[in-house]
Each structure stands twice: as structure tokens, then as C-alpha cells.
Coordinates of N, CA and C in Angstrom, one line a residue:
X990 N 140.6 25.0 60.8 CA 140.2 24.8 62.2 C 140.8 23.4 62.6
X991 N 141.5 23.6 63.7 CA 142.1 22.3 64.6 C 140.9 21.6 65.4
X992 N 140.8 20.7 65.8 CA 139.8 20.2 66.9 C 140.6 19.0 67.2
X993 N 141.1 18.8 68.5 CA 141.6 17.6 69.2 C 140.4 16.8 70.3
X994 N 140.1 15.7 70.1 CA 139.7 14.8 70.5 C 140.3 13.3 71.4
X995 N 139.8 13.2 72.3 CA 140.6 12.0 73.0 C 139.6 10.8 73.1
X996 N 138.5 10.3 72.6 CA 137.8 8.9 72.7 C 136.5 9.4 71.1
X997 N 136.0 7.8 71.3 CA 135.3 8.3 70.1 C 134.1 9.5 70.5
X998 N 133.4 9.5 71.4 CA 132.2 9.9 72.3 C 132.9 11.6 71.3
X999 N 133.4 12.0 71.4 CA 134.4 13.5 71.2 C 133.9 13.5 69.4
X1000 N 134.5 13.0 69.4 CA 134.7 12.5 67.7 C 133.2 12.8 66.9
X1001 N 132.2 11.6 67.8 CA 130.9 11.7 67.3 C 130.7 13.2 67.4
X1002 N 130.7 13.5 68.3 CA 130.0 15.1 69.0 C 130.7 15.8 67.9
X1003 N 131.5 15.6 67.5 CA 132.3 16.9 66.5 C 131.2 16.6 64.9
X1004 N 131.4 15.5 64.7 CA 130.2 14.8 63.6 C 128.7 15.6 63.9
X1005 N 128.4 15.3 65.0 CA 127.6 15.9 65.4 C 127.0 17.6 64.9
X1006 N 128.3 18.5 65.6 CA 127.7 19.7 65.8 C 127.8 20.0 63.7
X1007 N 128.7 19.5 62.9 CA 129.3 19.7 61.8 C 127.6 19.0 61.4
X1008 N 127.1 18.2 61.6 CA 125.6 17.9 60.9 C 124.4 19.0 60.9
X1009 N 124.6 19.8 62.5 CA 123.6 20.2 62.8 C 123.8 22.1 62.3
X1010 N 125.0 22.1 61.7 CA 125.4 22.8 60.9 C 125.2 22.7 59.2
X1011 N 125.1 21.6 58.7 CA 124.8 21.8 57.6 C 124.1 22.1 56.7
X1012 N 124.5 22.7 55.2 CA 123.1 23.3 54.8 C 123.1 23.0 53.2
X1013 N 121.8 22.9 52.3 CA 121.6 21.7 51.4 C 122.5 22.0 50.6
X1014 N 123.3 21.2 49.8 CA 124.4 21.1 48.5 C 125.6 21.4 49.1
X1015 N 126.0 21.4 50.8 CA 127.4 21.3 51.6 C 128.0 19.4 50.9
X1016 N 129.3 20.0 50.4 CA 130.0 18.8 50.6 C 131.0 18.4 51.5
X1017 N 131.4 17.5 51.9 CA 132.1 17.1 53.0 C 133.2 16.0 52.7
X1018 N 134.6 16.4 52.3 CA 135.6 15.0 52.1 C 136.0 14.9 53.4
X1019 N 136.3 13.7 53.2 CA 137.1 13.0 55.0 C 138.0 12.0 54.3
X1020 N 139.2 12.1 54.9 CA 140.1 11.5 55.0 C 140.7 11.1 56.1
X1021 N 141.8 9.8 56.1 CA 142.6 9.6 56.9 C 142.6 8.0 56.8
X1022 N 143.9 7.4 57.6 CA 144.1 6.5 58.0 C 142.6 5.2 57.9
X1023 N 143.1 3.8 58.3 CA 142.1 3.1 58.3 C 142.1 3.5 59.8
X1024 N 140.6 3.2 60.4 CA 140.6 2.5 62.0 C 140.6 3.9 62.6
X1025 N 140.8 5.3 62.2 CA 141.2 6.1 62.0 C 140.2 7.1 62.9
X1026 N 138.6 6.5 62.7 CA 137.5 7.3 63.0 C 136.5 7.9 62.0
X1027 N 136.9 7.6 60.6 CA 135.7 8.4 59.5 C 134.3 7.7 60.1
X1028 N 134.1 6.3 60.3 CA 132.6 6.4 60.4 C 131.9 6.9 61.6
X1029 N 132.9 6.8 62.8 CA 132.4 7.7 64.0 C 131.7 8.9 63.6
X1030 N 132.9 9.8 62.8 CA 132.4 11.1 62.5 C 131.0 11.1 61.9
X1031 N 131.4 10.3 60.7 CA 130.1 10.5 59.8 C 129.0 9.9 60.7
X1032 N 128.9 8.9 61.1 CA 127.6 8.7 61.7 C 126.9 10.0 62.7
X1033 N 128.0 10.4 63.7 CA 127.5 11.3 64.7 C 126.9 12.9 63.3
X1034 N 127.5 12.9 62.0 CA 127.3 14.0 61.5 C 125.4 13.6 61.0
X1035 N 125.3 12.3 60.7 CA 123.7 12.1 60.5 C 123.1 12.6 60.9
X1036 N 123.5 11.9 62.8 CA 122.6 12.3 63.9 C 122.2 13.7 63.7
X1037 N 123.4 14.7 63.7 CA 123.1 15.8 63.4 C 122.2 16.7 62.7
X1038 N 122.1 15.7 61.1 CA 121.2 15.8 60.5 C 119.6 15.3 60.6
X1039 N 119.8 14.9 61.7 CA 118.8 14.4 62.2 C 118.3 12.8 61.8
X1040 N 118.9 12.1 61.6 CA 119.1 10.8 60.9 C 118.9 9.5 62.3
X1041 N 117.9 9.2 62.0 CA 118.0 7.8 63.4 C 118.2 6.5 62.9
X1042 N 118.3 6.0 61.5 CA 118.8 4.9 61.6 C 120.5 4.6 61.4
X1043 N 120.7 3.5 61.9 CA 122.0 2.7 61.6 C 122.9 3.3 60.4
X1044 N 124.0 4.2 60.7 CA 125.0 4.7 59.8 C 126.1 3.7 59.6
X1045 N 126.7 3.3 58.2 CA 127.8 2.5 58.5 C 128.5 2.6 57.2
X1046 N 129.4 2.4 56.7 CA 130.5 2.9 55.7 C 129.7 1.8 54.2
X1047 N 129.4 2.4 53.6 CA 129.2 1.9 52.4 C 129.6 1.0 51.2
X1048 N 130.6 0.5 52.1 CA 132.0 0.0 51.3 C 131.5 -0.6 49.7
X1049 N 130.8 -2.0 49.8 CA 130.8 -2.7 48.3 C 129.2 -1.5 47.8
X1050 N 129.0 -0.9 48.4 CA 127.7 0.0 47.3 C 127.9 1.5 47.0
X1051 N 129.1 2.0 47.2 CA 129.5 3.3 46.9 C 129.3 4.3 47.4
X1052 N 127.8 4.1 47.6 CA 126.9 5.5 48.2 C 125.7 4.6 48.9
X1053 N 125.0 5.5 49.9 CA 124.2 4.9 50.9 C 123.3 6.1 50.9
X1054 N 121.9 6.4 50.9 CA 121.3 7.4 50.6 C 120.5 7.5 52.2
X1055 N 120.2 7.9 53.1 CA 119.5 8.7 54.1 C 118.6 9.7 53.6
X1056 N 116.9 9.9 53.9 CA 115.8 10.7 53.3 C 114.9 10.9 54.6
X1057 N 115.4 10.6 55.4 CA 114.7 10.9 57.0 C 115.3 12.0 57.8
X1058 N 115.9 12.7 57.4 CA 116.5 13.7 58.0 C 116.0 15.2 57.9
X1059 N 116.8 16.1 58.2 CA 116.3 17.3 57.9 C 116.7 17.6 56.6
X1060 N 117.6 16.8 56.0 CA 118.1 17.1 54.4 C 118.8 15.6 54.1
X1061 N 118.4 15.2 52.6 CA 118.7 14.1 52.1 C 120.4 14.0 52.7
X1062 N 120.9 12.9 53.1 CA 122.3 12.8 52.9 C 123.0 11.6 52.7
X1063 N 124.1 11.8 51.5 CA 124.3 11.2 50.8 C 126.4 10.2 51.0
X1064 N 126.4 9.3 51.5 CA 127.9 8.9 52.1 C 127.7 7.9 50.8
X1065 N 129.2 8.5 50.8 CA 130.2 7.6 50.0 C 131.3 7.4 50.6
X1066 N 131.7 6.3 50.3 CA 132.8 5.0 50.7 C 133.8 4.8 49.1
X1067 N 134.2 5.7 48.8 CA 135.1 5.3 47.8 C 136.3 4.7 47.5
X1068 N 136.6 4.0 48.7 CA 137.8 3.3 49.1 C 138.0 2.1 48.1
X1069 N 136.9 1.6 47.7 CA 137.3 0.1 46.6 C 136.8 0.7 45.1
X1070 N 136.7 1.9 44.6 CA 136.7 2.5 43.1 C 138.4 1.8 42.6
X1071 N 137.8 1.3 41.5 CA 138.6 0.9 40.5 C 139.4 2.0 39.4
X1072 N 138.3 2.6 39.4 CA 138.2 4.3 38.5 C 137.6 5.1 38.3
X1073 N 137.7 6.5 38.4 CA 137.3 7.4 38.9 C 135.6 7.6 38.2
X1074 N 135.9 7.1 36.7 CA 134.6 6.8 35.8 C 133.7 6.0 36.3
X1075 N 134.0 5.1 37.6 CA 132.6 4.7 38.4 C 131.6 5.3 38.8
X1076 N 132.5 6.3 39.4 CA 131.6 7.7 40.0 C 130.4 8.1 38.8
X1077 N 130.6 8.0 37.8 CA 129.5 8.5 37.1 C 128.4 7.8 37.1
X1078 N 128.5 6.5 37.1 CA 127.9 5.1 37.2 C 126.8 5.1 38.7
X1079 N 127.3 5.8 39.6 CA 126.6 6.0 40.6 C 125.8 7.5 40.7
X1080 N 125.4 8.3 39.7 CA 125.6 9.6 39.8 C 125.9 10.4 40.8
X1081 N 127.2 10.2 40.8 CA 128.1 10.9 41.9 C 127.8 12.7 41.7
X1082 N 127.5 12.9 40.5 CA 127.8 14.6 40.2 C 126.1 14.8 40.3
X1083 N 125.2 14.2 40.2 CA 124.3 14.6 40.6 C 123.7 15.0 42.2
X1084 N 124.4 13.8 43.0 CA 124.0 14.0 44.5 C 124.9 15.1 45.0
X1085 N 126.2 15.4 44.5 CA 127.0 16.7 45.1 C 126.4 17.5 44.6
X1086 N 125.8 17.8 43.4 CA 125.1 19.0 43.0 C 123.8 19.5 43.6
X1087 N 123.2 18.3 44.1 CA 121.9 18.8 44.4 C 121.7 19.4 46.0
X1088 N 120.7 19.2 46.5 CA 120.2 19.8 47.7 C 120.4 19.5 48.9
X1089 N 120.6 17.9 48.9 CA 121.2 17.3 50.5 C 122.9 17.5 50.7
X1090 N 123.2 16.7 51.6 CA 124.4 16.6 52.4 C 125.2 15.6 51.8
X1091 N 126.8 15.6 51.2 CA 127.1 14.4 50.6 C 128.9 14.8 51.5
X1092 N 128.8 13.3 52.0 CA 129.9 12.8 52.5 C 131.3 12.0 51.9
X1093 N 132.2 12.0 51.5 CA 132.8 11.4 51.2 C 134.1 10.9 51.5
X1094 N 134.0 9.5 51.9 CA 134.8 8.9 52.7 C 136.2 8.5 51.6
X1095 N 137.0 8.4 52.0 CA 138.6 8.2 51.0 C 138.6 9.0 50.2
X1096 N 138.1 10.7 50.1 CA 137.8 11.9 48.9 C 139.1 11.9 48.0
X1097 N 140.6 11.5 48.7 CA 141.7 11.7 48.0 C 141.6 10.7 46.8
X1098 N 140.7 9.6 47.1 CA 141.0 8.7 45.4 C 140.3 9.1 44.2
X1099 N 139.8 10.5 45.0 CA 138.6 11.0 43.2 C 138.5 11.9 43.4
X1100 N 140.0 12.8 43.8 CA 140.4 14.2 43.7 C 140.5 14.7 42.2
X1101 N 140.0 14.3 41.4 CA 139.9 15.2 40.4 C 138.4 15.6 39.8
X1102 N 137.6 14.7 40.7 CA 135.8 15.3 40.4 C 135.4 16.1 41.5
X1103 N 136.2 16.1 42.8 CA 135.4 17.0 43.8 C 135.1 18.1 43.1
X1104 N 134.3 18.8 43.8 CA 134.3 20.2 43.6 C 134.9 21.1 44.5
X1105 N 135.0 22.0 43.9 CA 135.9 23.1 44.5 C 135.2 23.8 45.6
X1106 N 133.6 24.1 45.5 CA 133.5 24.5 46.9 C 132.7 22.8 48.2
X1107 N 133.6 23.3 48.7 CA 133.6 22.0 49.9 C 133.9 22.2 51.1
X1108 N 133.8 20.8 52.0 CA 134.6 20.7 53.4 C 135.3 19.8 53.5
X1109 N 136.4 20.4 53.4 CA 137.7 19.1 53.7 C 137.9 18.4 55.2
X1110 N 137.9 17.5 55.8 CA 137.8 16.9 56.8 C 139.5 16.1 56.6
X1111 N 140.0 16.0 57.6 CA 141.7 15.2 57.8 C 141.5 14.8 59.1
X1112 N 141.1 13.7 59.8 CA 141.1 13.0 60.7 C 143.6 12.1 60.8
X1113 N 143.6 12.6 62.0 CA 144.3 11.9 62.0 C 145.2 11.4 63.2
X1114 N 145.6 10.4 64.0 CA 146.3 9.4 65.0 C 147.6 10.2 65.2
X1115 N 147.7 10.4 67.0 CA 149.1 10.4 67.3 C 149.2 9.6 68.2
X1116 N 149.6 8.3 68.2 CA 149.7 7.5 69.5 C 150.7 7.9 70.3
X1117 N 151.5 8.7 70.9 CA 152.4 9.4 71.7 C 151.3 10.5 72.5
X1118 N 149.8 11.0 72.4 CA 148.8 11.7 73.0 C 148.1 10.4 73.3
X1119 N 147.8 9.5 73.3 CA 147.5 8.1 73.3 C 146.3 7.1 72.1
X1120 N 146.0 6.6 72.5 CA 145.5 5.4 71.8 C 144.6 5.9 70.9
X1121 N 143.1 6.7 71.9 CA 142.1 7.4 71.4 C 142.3 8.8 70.9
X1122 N 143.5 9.5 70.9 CA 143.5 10.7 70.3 C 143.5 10.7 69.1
X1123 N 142.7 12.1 68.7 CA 142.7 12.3 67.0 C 142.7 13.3 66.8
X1124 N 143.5 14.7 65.8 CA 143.3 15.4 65.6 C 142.3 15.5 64.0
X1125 N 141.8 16.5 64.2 CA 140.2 16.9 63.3 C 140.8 17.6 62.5
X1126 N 141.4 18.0 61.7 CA 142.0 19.5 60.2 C 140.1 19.2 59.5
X1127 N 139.9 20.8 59.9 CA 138.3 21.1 58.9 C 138.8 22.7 58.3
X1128 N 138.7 22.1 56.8 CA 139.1 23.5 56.4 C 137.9 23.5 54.9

């Protein structure tokens, strides 16, 4: 599925309906560009989940745990992994395995622990549709 988007306001709402969709042990990779839009998405996907506090990219703590929602969810930020054996260090295979919602932001640097059933998210920029456009690839 295509989804084109022209400001972030779009973007969240897409985050959005993809939260209010979710159901426990869904995983979610996102990718793309910096600046790109991943945390728009992911935040508005909280909301979805029904999440009211402050969403924001996890960068130096790997994973950021939300338990106020309608299901635990779980965002990772794996953009500064050194190696992929960190992931264990954070029990990465335990929060994909379990019950809540697990997000993961830069999923292409620890493509070889995802799991096979998932949701792939591809956020991606065409400045020629202009500044704020983004096209969504959810497959």
C-alpha cells in the first residue's frame, strides 16, 4: 500500500489510523531518510494506541517503553547500534515477541534479527511534489 502525504498533520493521521489498528505482538520497521518523518509517524501511531504522553525518538537509550495505552509499546531507535549483539543487551527479542506494539526506527541496521512476520514502513521525500511531501510504502 501507497499512501501520499503533503504536511506532517497527514503523516501523524497515517501514524495514527496504523496505531488504532494495531494488535498485540504487531511489529512495525520504519525506514527512511533523516528529517524524513519517522517520529511524526511513530508518535501519531502512540496516539493511536492510545498513548498521551510525549513521543520522541530514543536515540542514546535504544528503546523507550509506553504502558499507558491500550497495549504496551515498545520504540526503538536503532540508528547509533554498534552491533547487532546490542540488541540482545536490551532484550530486543523479548519485546518483539511479546504482547505489545514494537516500532522500529532505522529496522534496515538489524535486518538480520527482524522477524519475518511484520510491517514494513518506507517513508520517503520527493522535493519536485514539494518540501512536505512523503510517500508512505506499508507492506
Amino acid at each position: 500500500m501507497v499512501i501520499e502525504t503533503n504536511n506532517p498533520e497527514e503523516t501523524f493521521r497515517v501514524g495514527i489510523e496504523l496505531g488504532e489498528k494495531a494488535e498485540p505482538g504487531q511489529v512495525f520497521t520504519l525506514t527512511g531518510d533523516l528529517g524524513v518523518g519517522k517520529t511524526v509517524l511513530t508518535q501519531g501511531l502512540a496516539k493511536g494506541l492510545g498513548i498521551g504522553e510525549p513521543v520522541n525518538s530514543p536515540t542514546f537509550t535504544i528503546v523507550q517503553v509506553y504502558d499507558e495505552g491500550r497495549l504496551p509499546f515498545y520504540h526503538f531507535d536503532v540508528y547509533r547500534i554498534g552491533d547487532v549483539e546490542e540488541m540482545d543487551e536490551v532484550g530486543f527479542e523479548d519485546y518483539v515477541m511479546g504482547d505489545g506494539v514494537s516500532l522500529i526506527e532505522w529496522a534496515n541496521l538489524i535486518g538480520e534479527i527482524l522477524p519475518e512476520k511484520r510491517t514494513d514502513i518506507l517513508i520517503e521525500k520527493d522535493l519536485e511534489r514539494g518540501f512536505d511531501y512523503r510517500r508512505i510504502t506499508i507492506t
